[in-house]
């Protein structure tokens, strides 16, 4: 099994938390944009309705008073009603030579007619032209305005300078018939509603967005944190490591998943205990009859049959003892502590060298301290070095420290292992075809024990046939977990 990298190696964009946060931020951004647009539309509607309401109210009031007063007061009243952004003039003819055809013009005429009465039906002419400069309005209005209206345009230009609105404005021109064949000509300049993004609005949207973002982060963490624990526990369980019961937290769907995992974990633990217990009982029960059988066989006269019987009995006793040892190794609990793996490998190499074995160790440049079970780790490394010396005649050991893990390589010069057997050699009681004899090949439990020990340290072991001959054993231990 290849070494699996930790979560930090996973691409950030592929994580559930990242995808949920990005999706939530997109929705939050769109919601804020829509909210700002709706607020701006409501503000614009209110702004325009209030501005138009003032103009209509003043126009209706002045028209009603002009109808009720003497023509000699027309000029005085129209001048009094005028302002820098609204000009009222009394003339003998309308400034608007024809009724506008735009829907805004028609709507304004109908609104004034409804306020002034049915006698003004189809009598009021209006024109609405918008733009950011009065010169542009002038060009837009030339088709409907008489030449006499141009001074009013000039007056409005001066009025715009005085009031300095600083925003886009529009022109409203209205001609209303009066008694005595007179016309009330009105020109008004009103600002178009600006974009409603003042400091208070921006502050409100920002605070609201931050609060929503905090709520999203808390929700995502509440969902993904138990899922991360579940993923780590599942990975450990898949490697054969013991896993404690997980706390049921998060939403109900996640808690239900964790609850199912805990039930499965309990079932597997119970099954393994029952199987291991049964195997230990069988191995223990076989000891006594095998010992008795061996004693009786030794009392027989020397013969070829006696020798074969003793060899078979010895082999069976070896199987029983090895099985008991395997069970004990799996049940062994050792307190982890900080160990210099560099010094441990150097010490093991010196032990083999003192026994006359061909073992060469290439140490790391500096000490590498890891948290491990020193006895178990030493037993695993010793077993691998013994195999290299036993089957490969020599062992060359090296230690490397990488960013996320430490790597131990053990090379030998032996015949290697058939490619179709490399994965199976870690199975209990499996022996390679090249080591059939139990005198040299053992019972096939050594690598199984080594793999269990390394898995308990969150590590991996892999075997590779070298091109130049021999076998390479690669051990990878996650440095950040040690």
CSV table of C-alpha atoms in Angstrom, one decimal:
chain,number,residue,atom,x,y,z
A,1,UNK,CA,0.0,0.0,0.0
A,2,UNK,CA,1.5,3.4,-1.0
A,3,UNK,CA,2.0,6.0,1.7
A,4,UNK,CA,-1.0,8.2,2.1
A,5,UNK,CA,-0.3,11.9,2.7
A,6,UNK,CA,-2.0,13.9,5.4
A,7,UNK,CA,-4.8,16.4,5.0
A,8,UNK,CA,-2.4,19.3,4.5
A,9,UNK,CA,-1.5,17.7,1.1
A,10,UNK,CA,-5.1,17.6,-0.1
A,11,UNK,CA,-5.9,20.5,-2.4
A,12,UNK,CA,-7.7,23.2,-0.6
A,13,UNK,CA,-10.4,23.6,-3.3
A,14,UNK,CA,-11.3,19.9,-2.9
A,15,UNK,CA,-12.2,20.1,0.8
A,16,UNK,CA,-15.8,20.1,1.8
A,17,UNK,CA,-15.2,23.1,4.1
A,18,UNK,CA,-13.7,25.2,1.3
A,19,UNK,CA,-16.5,24.4,-1.1
A,20,UNK,CA,-19.2,25.2,1.5
A,21,UNK,CA,-17.5,28.5,2.4
A,22,UNK,CA,-17.1,29.5,-1.2
A,23,UNK,CA,-20.7,28.6,-2.1
A,24,UNK,CA,-22.0,30.5,1.0
A,25,UNK,CA,-19.8,33.5,0.2
A,26,UNK,CA,-21.2,33.6,-3.4
A,27,UNK,CA,-24.7,33.4,-2.1
A,28,UNK,CA,-24.0,36.0,0.5
A,29,UNK,CA,-22.5,38.4,-2.0
A,30,UNK,CA,-25.4,38.0,-4.4
A,31,UNK,CA,-27.8,38.5,-1.5
A,32,UNK,CA,-26.0,41.7,-0.5
A,33,UNK,CA,-26.0,43.0,-4.1
A,34,UNK,CA,-29.7,42.3,-4.5
A,35,UNK,CA,-30.4,43.9,-1.1
A,36,UNK,CA,-28.5,47.0,-2.1
A,37,UNK,CA,-30.2,47.1,-5.5
A,38,UNK,CA,-33.7,46.8,-3.8
A,39,UNK,CA,-32.8,49.5,-1.3
A,40,UNK,CA,-31.6,51.8,-4.1
A,41,UNK,CA,-34.7,51.1,-6.2
A,42,UNK,CA,-36.9,51.9,-3.2
A,43,UNK,CA,-35.0,55.1,-2.5
A,44,UNK,CA,-35.1,56.2,-6.1
A,45,UNK,CA,-38.9,55.6,-6.2
A,46,UNK,CA,-39.4,57.6,-3.0
A,47,UNK,CA,-37.1,60.3,-4.2
A,48,UNK,CA,-38.7,60.7,-7.5
A,49,UNK,CA,-42.3,60.5,-6.2
A,50,UNK,CA,-41.5,63.2,-3.6
A,51,UNK,CA,-39.8,65.4,-6.2
A,52,UNK,CA,-42.6,65.0,-8.7
A,53,UNK,CA,-45.2,65.4,-5.9
A,54,UNK,CA,-43.8,68.8,-5.1
A,55,UNK,CA,-43.8,69.9,-8.7
A,56,UNK,CA,-47.4,68.6,-9.3
A,57,UNK,CA,-48.8,70.1,-6.1
A,58,UNK,CA,-47.3,73.5,-6.9
A,59,UNK,CA,-48.4,73.4,-10.5
A,60,UNK,CA,-52.0,72.4,-9.6
A,61,UNK,CA,-52.2,75.1,-6.8
A,62,UNK,CA,-50.8,77.8,-9.1
A,63,UNK,CA,-53.2,76.9,-11.9
A,64,UNK,CA,-56.2,76.9,-9.6
A,65,UNK,CA,-55.3,80.3,-8.2
A,66,UNK,CA,-54.6,81.8,-11.7
A,67,UNK,CA,-58.0,80.6,-12.9
A,68,UNK,CA,-59.6,82.3,-9.8
A,69,UNK,CA,-57.7,85.6,-10.1
A,70,UNK,CA,-57.5,88.5,-12.4
A,71,UNK,CA,-55.2,88.3,-15.4
A,72,UNK,CA,-53.4,91.4,-14.1
A,73,UNK,CA,-52.0,89.3,-11.3
A,74,UNK,CA,-50.7,86.5,-13.6
A,75,UNK,CA,-47.2,87.8,-13.9
A,76,UNK,CA,-46.9,88.6,-10.2
A,77,UNK,CA,-48.1,85.1,-9.1
A,78,UNK,CA,-46.0,83.3,-11.7
A,79,UNK,CA,-42.9,85.1,-10.6
A,80,UNK,CA,-43.6,84.4,-7.0
A,81,UNK,CA,-44.0,80.7,-7.8
A,82,UNK,CA,-40.7,80.5,-9.7
A,83,UNK,CA,-37.5,79.2,-8.2
A,84,UNK,CA,-34.0,78.6,-9.5
A,85,UNK,CA,-35.0,75.1,-10.5
A,86,UNK,CA,-38.6,75.8,-11.5
A,87,UNK,CA,-39.7,78.6,-13.9
A,88,UNK,CA,-43.4,79.6,-14.3
A,89,UNK,CA,-44.4,81.9,-17.3
A,90,UNK,CA,-47.7,83.3,-18.6
A,91,UNK,CA,-47.8,83.6,-22.4
A,92,UNK,CA,-50.4,83.9,-25.1
A,93,UNK,CA,-49.3,80.6,-26.6
A,94,UNK,CA,-47.9,77.3,-25.4
A,95,UNK,CA,-44.1,76.8,-25.4
A,96,UNK,CA,-44.8,73.1,-26.2
A,97,UNK,CA,-45.9,73.2,-29.9
A,98,UNK,CA,-47.3,69.7,-29.7
A,99,UNK,CA,-48.0,67.1,-27.1
A,100,UNK,CA,-45.2,64.7,-26.3
A,101,UNK,CA,-45.5,61.1,-27.4
A,102,UNK,CA,-43.3,59.5,-24.7
A,103,UNK,CA,-45.0,57.4,-22.1
A,104,UNK,CA,-43.5,59.6,-19.3
A,105,UNK,CA,-44.9,62.7,-21.0
A,106,UNK,CA,-48.4,61.2,-21.3
A,107,UNK,CA,-48.4,59.9,-17.7
A,108,UNK,CA,-47.6,63.4,-16.4
A,109,UNK,CA,-50.3,65.0,-18.5
A,110,UNK,CA,-52.9,62.5,-17.3
A,111,UNK,CA,-51.9,63.0,-13.7
A,112,UNK,CA,-52.3,66.8,-14.0
A,113,UNK,CA,-55.6,66.4,-15.8
A,114,UNK,CA,-56.9,64.2,-13.0
A,115,UNK,CA,-55.9,66.7,-10.4
A,116,UNK,CA,-57.3,69.8,-12.3
A,117,UNK,CA,-60.5,68.3,-13.5
A,118,UNK,CA,-62.2,67.0,-16.6
A,119,UNK,CA,-62.2,70.4,-18.3
A,120,UNK,CA,-58.5,69.9,-18.9
A,121,UNK,CA,-58.9,66.6,-20.6
A,122,UNK,CA,-56.5,66.3,-23.6
A,123,UNK,CA,-55.6,70.0,-23.1
A,124,UNK,CA,-52.3,69.7,-21.1
A,125,UNK,CA,-49.0,69.3,-23.0
A,126,UNK,CA,-46.0,67.9,-21.2
A,127,UNK,CA,-42.4,66.9,-22.0
A,128,UNK,CA,-39.9,65.0,-19.8
A,129,UNK,CA,-36.2,65.0,-21.0
A,130,UNK,CA,-33.3,63.7,-19.0
A,131,UNK,CA,-29.6,64.1,-19.3
A,132,UNK,CA,-26.6,65.2,-17.4
A,133,UNK,CA,-26.2,68.5,-19.2
A,134,UNK,CA,-28.8,71.2,-20.1
A,135,UNK,CA,-27.3,71.6,-23.5
A,136,UNK,CA,-28.2,68.0,-24.2
A,137,UNK,CA,-31.7,68.7,-23.0
A,138,UNK,CA,-31.9,71.6,-25.4
A,139,UNK,CA,-31.1,69.4,-28.3
A,140,UNK,CA,-33.7,66.8,-27.1
A,141,UNK,CA,-36.4,69.4,-26.7
A,142,UNK,CA,-36.0,71.5,-29.8
A,143,UNK,CA,-38.5,69.4,-31.7
A,144,UNK,CA,-41.2,70.2,-29.1
A,145,UNK,CA,-40.2,73.6,-27.8
A,146,UNK,CA,-40.8,76.9,-29.4
A,147,UNK,CA,-38.0,79.4,-29.9
A,148,UNK,CA,-39.4,81.5,-27.1
A,149,UNK,CA,-38.7,78.7,-24.6
A,150,UNK,CA,-34.9,79.0,-25.0
A,151,UNK,CA,-34.5,81.8,-22.5
A,152,UNK,CA,-36.1,79.5,-19.9
A,153,UNK,CA,-33.5,76.9,-20.8
A,154,UNK,CA,-30.8,79.5,-20.2
A,155,UNK,CA,-32.3,80.5,-16.9
A,156,UNK,CA,-32.4,76.9,-15.8
A,157,UNK,CA,-28.7,76.5,-16.7
A,158,UNK,CA,-27.9,79.4,-14.4
A,159,UNK,CA,-30.2,77.9,-11.7
A,160,UNK,CA,-28.3,74.6,-11.9
A,161,UNK,CA,-25.1,76.4,-11.3
A,162,UNK,CA,-26.5,78.1,-8.2
A,163,UNK,CA,-28.0,75.1,-6.6
A,164,UNK,CA,-25.1,72.8,-7.6
A,165,UNK,CA,-27.0,69.5,-7.3
A,166,UNK,CA,-24.0,67.5,-8.3
A,167,UNK,CA,-26.0,64.7,-9.8
A,168,UNK,CA,-27.9,63.8,-12.9
A,169,UNK,CA,-31.0,65.9,-13.5
A,170,UNK,CA,-34.0,65.9,-15.8
A,171,UNK,CA,-36.2,68.6,-17.4
A,172,UNK,CA,-40.0,68.8,-17.1
A,173,UNK,CA,-41.8,71.2,-19.5
A,174,UNK,CA,-45.6,71.7,-19.2
A,175,UNK,CA,-48.1,73.9,-21.0
A,176,UNK,CA,-51.5,74.4,-19.4
A,177,UNK,CA,-54.3,76.4,-21.0
A,178,UNK,CA,-55.8,79.3,-18.9
A,179,UNK,CA,-58.9,81.5,-19.4
A,180,UNK,CA,-58.6,84.5,-21.7
A,181,UNK,CA,-56.5,82.4,-24.2
A,182,UNK,CA,-53.5,82.5,-22.0
A,183,UNK,CA,-51.1,79.6,-21.3
A,184,UNK,CA,-49.2,78.7,-18.2
A,185,UNK,CA,-45.7,77.5,-19.4
A,186,UNK,CA,-43.6,75.6,-16.7
A,187,UNK,CA,-40.1,74.5,-16.8
A,188,UNK,CA,-38.7,72.5,-13.9
A,189,UNK,CA,-35.3,71.0,-13.3
A,190,UNK,CA,-35.3,68.1,-10.8
A,191,UNK,CA,-32.4,65.8,-9.8
A,192,UNK,CA,-32.5,62.1,-10.7
A,193,UNK,CA,-32.3,60.0,-7.6
A,194,UNK,CA,-28.6,59.2,-6.8
A,195,UNK,CA,-27.4,55.8,-6.0
A,196,UNK,CA,-28.3,55.1,-2.4
A,197,UNK,CA,-24.9,54.0,-1.0
A,198,UNK,CA,-24.2,56.4,1.8
A,199,UNK,CA,-21.9,55.5,4.7
A,200,UNK,CA,-24.7,54.2,6.9
A,201,UNK,CA,-25.9,51.9,4.2
A,202,UNK,CA,-22.4,50.5,3.5
A,203,UNK,CA,-21.7,50.1,7.2
A,204,UNK,CA,-25.0,48.3,7.7
A,205,UNK,CA,-24.4,45.9,4.8
A,206,UNK,CA,-20.8,45.3,5.9
A,207,UNK,CA,-21.8,44.5,9.5
A,208,UNK,CA,-24.6,42.3,8.3
A,209,UNK,CA,-22.3,40.5,5.9
A,210,UNK,CA,-19.6,39.9,8.6
A,211,UNK,CA,-22.2,38.5,11.0
A,212,UNK,CA,-23.5,36.2,8.2
A,213,UNK,CA,-19.9,35.1,7.4
A,214,UNK,CA,-19.2,34.3,11.1
A,215,UNK,CA,-22.4,32.3,11.2
A,216,UNK,CA,-21.4,30.4,8.0
A,217,UNK,CA,-18.0,29.6,9.4
A,218,UNK,CA,-19.4,28.3,12.7
A,219,UNK,CA,-21.9,26.1,10.8
A,220,UNK,CA,-19.3,24.8,8.4
A,221,UNK,CA,-16.9,24.0,11.3
A,222,UNK,CA,-19.8,22.3,13.2
A,223,UNK,CA,-20.4,20.1,10.1
A,224,UNK,CA,-16.8,19.4,8.9
A,225,UNK,CA,-15.1,18.9,12.3
A,226,UNK,CA,-16.8,15.6,13.2
A,227,UNK,CA,-16.5,14.5,9.5
A,228,UNK,CA,-12.7,15.1,9.7
A,229,UNK,CA,-12.5,13.0,12.9
A,230,UNK,CA,-14.6,10.3,11.2
A,231,UNK,CA,-12.3,10.3,8.2
A,232,UNK,CA,-9.1,10.0,10.4
A,233,UNK,CA,-10.7,7.2,12.4
A,234,UNK,CA,-11.8,5.3,9.3
A,235,UNK,CA,-8.3,5.6,7.9
A,236,UNK,CA,-6.9,4.1,11.1
A,237,UNK,CA,-9.4,1.4,11.2
A,238,UNK,CA,-8.7,0.5,7.6
A,239,UNK,CA,-5.0,0.0,8.5
A,240,UNK,CA,-6.0,-2.4,11.3
A,241,UNK,CA,-5.3,0.1,14.1
A,242,UNK,CA,-7.5,0.3,17.2
A,243,UNK,CA,-9.8,3.2,17.2
A,244,UNK,CA,-11.7,4.7,20.2
A,245,UNK,CA,-15.4,5.5,20.0
A,246,UNK,CA,-16.0,8.8,18.4
A,247,UNK,CA,-18.1,11.5,20.1
A,248,UNK,CA,-21.4,12.0,18.4
A,249,UNK,CA,-21.5,15.7,17.4
A,250,UNK,CA,-22.7,17.9,14.6
A,251,UNK,CA,-26.0,17.8,12.8
A,252,UNK,CA,-28.3,14.8,13.1
A,253,UNK,CA,-27.2,13.3,9.7
A,254,UNK,CA,-23.5,13.5,10.8
A,255,UNK,CA,-24.3,12.0,14.2
A,256,UNK,CA,-26.2,9.2,12.6
A,257,UNK,CA,-23.1,8.4,10.4
A,258,UNK,CA,-20.8,8.5,13.5
A,259,UNK,CA,-23.2,6.3,15.4
A,260,UNK,CA,-23.1,3.7,12.6
A,261,UNK,CA,-19.3,3.9,12.5
A,262,UNK,CA,-19.1,3.3,16.2
A,263,UNK,CA,-21.4,0.3,15.9
A,264,UNK,CA,-19.2,-1.1,13.1
A,265,UNK,CA,-16.1,-0.5,15.1
A,266,UNK,CA,-17.5,-2.3,18.2
A,267,UNK,CA,-18.5,-5.2,16.0
A,268,UNK,CA,-15.0,-5.5,14.5
A,269,UNK,CA,-13.3,-5.2,17.8
A,270,UNK,CA,-15.5,-7.9,19.3
A,271,UNK,CA,-15.0,-10.1,16.3
A,272,UNK,CA,-11.2,-9.7,16.5
A,273,UNK,CA,-11.2,-10.4,20.2
A,274,UNK,CA,-13.2,-13.5,19.8
A,275,UNK,CA,-11.1,-14.8,17.0
A,276,UNK,CA,-7.8,-13.9,18.7
A,277,UNK,CA,-9.1,-15.5,22.0
A,278,UNK,CA,-10.1,-18.6,20.2
A,279,UNK,CA,-6.7,-18.9,18.4
A,280,UNK,CA,-4.9,-18.3,21.7
A,281,UNK,CA,-6.9,-21.0,23.4
A,282,UNK,CA,-6.3,-23.5,20.7
A,283,UNK,CA,-2.5,-22.7,20.7
A,284,UNK,CA,-2.4,-23.0,24.5
A,285,UNK,CA,-4.4,-26.2,24.6
A,286,UNK,CA,-2.0,-27.8,22.0
A,287,UNK,CA,1.0,-27.2,24.1
A,288,UNK,CA,0.3,-30.0,26.7
A,289,UNK,CA,-0.5,-32.8,24.3
A,290,UNK,CA,2.5,-31.9,22.0
A,291,UNK,CA,4.8,-31.9,25.0
A,292,UNK,CA,3.5,-35.4,26.1
A,293,UNK,CA,3.8,-36.7,22.6
A,294,UNK,CA,7.3,-35.5,22.3
A,295,UNK,CA,8.3,-37.2,25.6
A,296,UNK,CA,6.8,-40.5,24.5
A,297,UNK,CA,8.5,-40.2,21.1
A,298,UNK,CA,11.9,-39.6,22.8
A,299,UNK,CA,11.4,-42.9,24.7
A,300,UNK,CA,11.2,-44.9,21.5
A,301,UNK,CA,14.2,-46.7,20.2
A,302,UNK,CA,16.4,-44.7,17.8
A,303,UNK,CA,15.2,-45.0,14.3
A,304,UNK,CA,14.5,-43.0,11.2
A,305,UNK,CA,10.8,-42.9,12.1
A,306,UNK,CA,11.6,-41.5,15.5
A,307,UNK,CA,13.7,-38.7,14.0
A,308,UNK,CA,11.0,-37.8,11.6
A,309,UNK,CA,8.4,-37.8,14.4
A,310,UNK,CA,10.5,-35.6,16.6
A,311,UNK,CA,11.1,-33.2,13.7
A,312,UNK,CA,7.3,-33.0,13.0
A,313,UNK,CA,6.5,-32.5,16.6
A,314,UNK,CA,9.2,-29.8,16.9
A,315,UNK,CA,7.7,-28.0,13.9
A,316,UNK,CA,4.2,-28.1,15.4
A,317,UNK,CA,5.6,-26.7,18.7
A,318,UNK,CA,7.3,-23.9,16.8
A,319,UNK,CA,4.0,-23.1,15.1
A,320,UNK,CA,2.2,-23.0,18.4
A,321,UNK,CA,4.8,-20.8,20.1
A,322,UNK,CA,5.0,-18.4,17.1
A,323,UNK,CA,1.3,-18.1,17.1
A,324,UNK,CA,1.2,-17.3,20.8
A,325,UNK,CA,3.9,-14.7,20.2
A,326,UNK,CA,2.0,-13.1,17.3
A,327,UNK,CA,-1.1,-12.8,19.5
A,328,UNK,CA,0.9,-11.3,22.3
A,329,UNK,CA,2.5,-8.8,20.0
A,330,UNK,CA,-0.9,-7.6,18.7
A,331,UNK,CA,-2.1,-7.2,22.3
A,332,UNK,CA,1.0,-5.5,23.6
A,333,UNK,CA,0.4,-1.9,24.9
A,334,UNK,CA,3.5,0.2,25.3
A,335,UNK,CA,3.7,3.9,26.4
A,336,UNK,CA,5.0,6.1,23.5
A,337,UNK,CA,7.9,8.4,24.2
A,338,UNK,CA,10.3,10.6,22.4
A,339,UNK,CA,13.1,8.6,20.7
A,340,UNK,CA,16.0,9.6,18.4
A,341,UNK,CA,15.3,7.3,15.5
A,342,UNK,CA,18.8,8.2,14.1
A,343,UNK,CA,20.4,6.9,17.3
A,344,UNK,CA,18.2,3.8,17.4
A,345,UNK,CA,19.2,2.7,13.9
A,346,UNK,CA,22.8,3.4,14.7
A,347,UNK,CA,22.6,1.3,17.8
A,348,UNK,CA,20.9,-1.6,16.0
A,349,UNK,CA,23.5,-1.5,13.2
A,350,UNK,CA,26.4,-1.6,15.8
A,351,UNK,CA,24.7,-4.7,17.4
A,352,UNK,CA,24.7,-6.6,14.1
A,353,UNK,CA,28.3,-5.5,13.3
A,354,UNK,CA,29.5,-6.8,16.7
A,355,UNK,CA,28.0,-10.1,15.7
A,356,UNK,CA,30.0,-10.1,12.5
A,357,UNK,CA,27.1,-9.3,10.2
A,358,UNK,CA,27.6,-7.1,7.1
A,359,UNK,CA,25.5,-4.1,8.1
A,360,UNK,CA,26.2,-0.5,6.9
A,361,UNK,CA,24.3,2.5,8.2
A,362,UNK,CA,24.2,5.9,6.6
A,363,UNK,CA,22.9,8.2,9.4
A,364,UNK,CA,21.0,11.5,8.9
A,365,UNK,CA,22.9,14.8,9.2
A,366,UNK,CA,21.2,15.6,12.5
A,367,UNK,CA,19.2,13.8,15.3
A,368,UNK,CA,15.6,13.1,14.4
A,369,UNK,CA,13.3,12.8,17.4
A,370,UNK,CA,10.0,11.1,17.0
A,371,UNK,CA,7.3,9.9,19.4
A,372,UNK,CA,7.0,6.1,19.2
A,373,UNK,CA,6.9,2.9,21.2
A,374,UNK,CA,10.6,2.3,21.5
A,375,UNK,CA,10.5,-1.5,22.2
A,376,UNK,CA,8.0,-2.2,19.4
A,377,UNK,CA,9.8,0.1,16.9
A,378,UNK,CA,13.1,-1.5,17.7
A,379,UNK,CA,11.7,-5.0,17.3
A,380,UNK,CA,10.3,-4.1,13.9
A,381,UNK,CA,13.5,-2.6,12.6
A,382,UNK,CA,15.6,-5.4,14.0
A,383,UNK,CA,13.4,-8.0,12.3
A,384,UNK,CA,13.8,-6.2,8.9
A,385,UNK,CA,17.6,-6.0,9.3
A,386,UNK,CA,17.7,-9.6,10.2
A,387,UNK,CA,15.8,-10.5,7.1
A,388,UNK,CA,18.2,-8.4,4.9
A,389,UNK,CA,21.2,-10.1,6.4
A,390,UNK,CA,19.7,-13.6,6.4
A,391,UNK,CA,18.3,-13.6,2.9
A,392,UNK,CA,20.3,-10.8,1.2
A,393,UNK,CA,23.8,-11.4,2.8
A,394,UNK,CA,24.2,-7.8,3.7
A,395,UNK,CA,22.1,-4.8,4.8
A,396,UNK,CA,22.6,-1.1,3.8
A,397,UNK,CA,20.4,1.3,5.9
A,398,UNK,CA,19.8,4.9,5.3
A,399,UNK,CA,17.6,7.5,7.0
A,400,UNK,CA,16.1,10.6,5.4
A,401,UNK,CA,14.0,13.4,6.8
A,402,UNK,CA,11.5,15.0,4.4
A,403,UNK,CA,9.0,17.8,4.9
A,404,UNK,CA,6.1,15.6,6.1
A,405,UNK,CA,7.8,12.4,7.1
A,406,UNK,CA,10.9,10.4,7.7
A,407,UNK,CA,12.0,7.6,5.4
A,408,UNK,CA,14.1,4.5,6.3
A,409,UNK,CA,15.5,2.4,3.4
A,410,UNK,CA,17.0,-1.1,4.0
A,411,UNK,CA,18.6,-2.7,0.9
A,412,UNK,CA,20.1,-6.2,0.5
A,413,UNK,CA,21.7,-8.2,-2.2
A,414,UNK,CA,19.4,-11.3,-2.1
A,415,UNK,CA,17.2,-12.9,-4.7
A,416,UNK,CA,14.3,-10.5,-4.0
A,417,UNK,CA,10.7,-11.5,-4.1
A,418,UNK,CA,8.4,-12.5,-7.0
A,419,UNK,CA,6.3,-9.4,-8.0
A,420,UNK,CA,3.1,-11.4,-7.5
A,421,UNK,CA,4.0,-12.2,-3.9
A,422,UNK,CA,5.2,-8.8,-2.7
A,423,UNK,CA,1.8,-7.7,-1.3
A,424,UNK,CA,1.1,-11.2,0.2
A,425,UNK,CA,4.3,-11.4,2.2
A,426,UNK,CA,2.6,-9.2,4.9
A,427,UNK,CA,-0.2,-11.8,5.4
A,428,UNK,CA,0.2,-13.9,8.5
A,429,UNK,CA,1.7,-17.4,7.9
A,430,UNK,CA,2.5,-16.7,4.2
A,431,UNK,CA,6.0,-17.6,3.1
A,432,UNK,CA,7.6,-16.7,-0.2
A,433,UNK,CA,8.3,-19.4,-2.7
A,434,UNK,CA,12.0,-18.5,-2.4
A,435,UNK,CA,12.0,-19.3,1.4
A,436,UNK,CA,10.0,-22.5,1.6
A,437,UNK,CA,12.1,-24.1,4.2
A,438,UNK,CA,11.1,-23.2,7.8
A,439,UNK,CA,14.8,-23.5,8.8
A,440,UNK,CA,15.4,-20.3,6.6
A,441,UNK,CA,12.0,-19.0,5.8
A,442,UNK,CA,10.3,-19.1,9.2
A,443,UNK,CA,6.5,-19.3,9.6
A,444,UNK,CA,5.6,-16.1,7.7
A,445,UNK,CA,4.7,-14.0,10.8
A,446,UNK,CA,7.7,-11.7,10.9
A,447,UNK,CA,6.5,-9.1,8.3
A,448,UNK,CA,3.0,-9.3,9.5
A,449,UNK,CA,4.1,-8.3,13.0
A,450,UNK,CA,6.3,-5.6,11.5
A,451,UNK,CA,3.4,-4.2,9.5
A,452,UNK,CA,1.2,-4.1,12.6
A,453,UNK,CA,3.8,-2.2,14.6
A,454,UNK,CA,4.3,0.4,11.8
A,455,UNK,CA,0.6,0.8,11.4
A,456,UNK,CA,0.3,1.5,15.1
A,457,UNK,CA,2.8,4.4,14.5
A,458,UNK,CA,0.7,5.6,11.5
A,459,UNK,CA,3.5,4.5,9.2
A,460,UNK,CA,3.7,2.4,6.0
A,461,UNK,CA,6.1,-0.3,4.7
A,462,UNK,CA,6.6,-1.3,1.1
A,463,UNK,CA,8.9,-3.7,-0.7
A,464,UNK,CA,10.6,-3.2,-4.1
A,465,UNK,CA,12.9,-5.4,-6.2
A,466,UNK,CA,16.0,-3.4,-7.1
A,467,UNK,CA,17.0,-3.3,-10.7
A,468,UNK,CA,20.6,-4.2,-9.9
A,469,UNK,CA,19.4,-7.1,-7.7
A,470,UNK,CA,18.2,-7.5,-4.2
A,471,UNK,CA,15.3,-6.1,-2.3
A,472,UNK,CA,14.5,-2.6,-1.0
A,473,UNK,CA,12.4,-2.2,2.1
A,474,UNK,CA,11.0,1.3,2.5
A,475,UNK,CA,9.5,2.5,5.8
A,476,UNK,CA,7.7,5.8,5.9
A,477,UNK,CA,6.7,7.5,9.2
A,478,UNK,CA,4.7,10.7,9.2
A,479,UNK,CA,7.0,13.1,10.9
A,480,UNK,CA,4.3,15.5,12.1
A,481,UNK,CA,2.4,12.7,13.9
A,482,UNK,CA,5.4,11.4,15.7
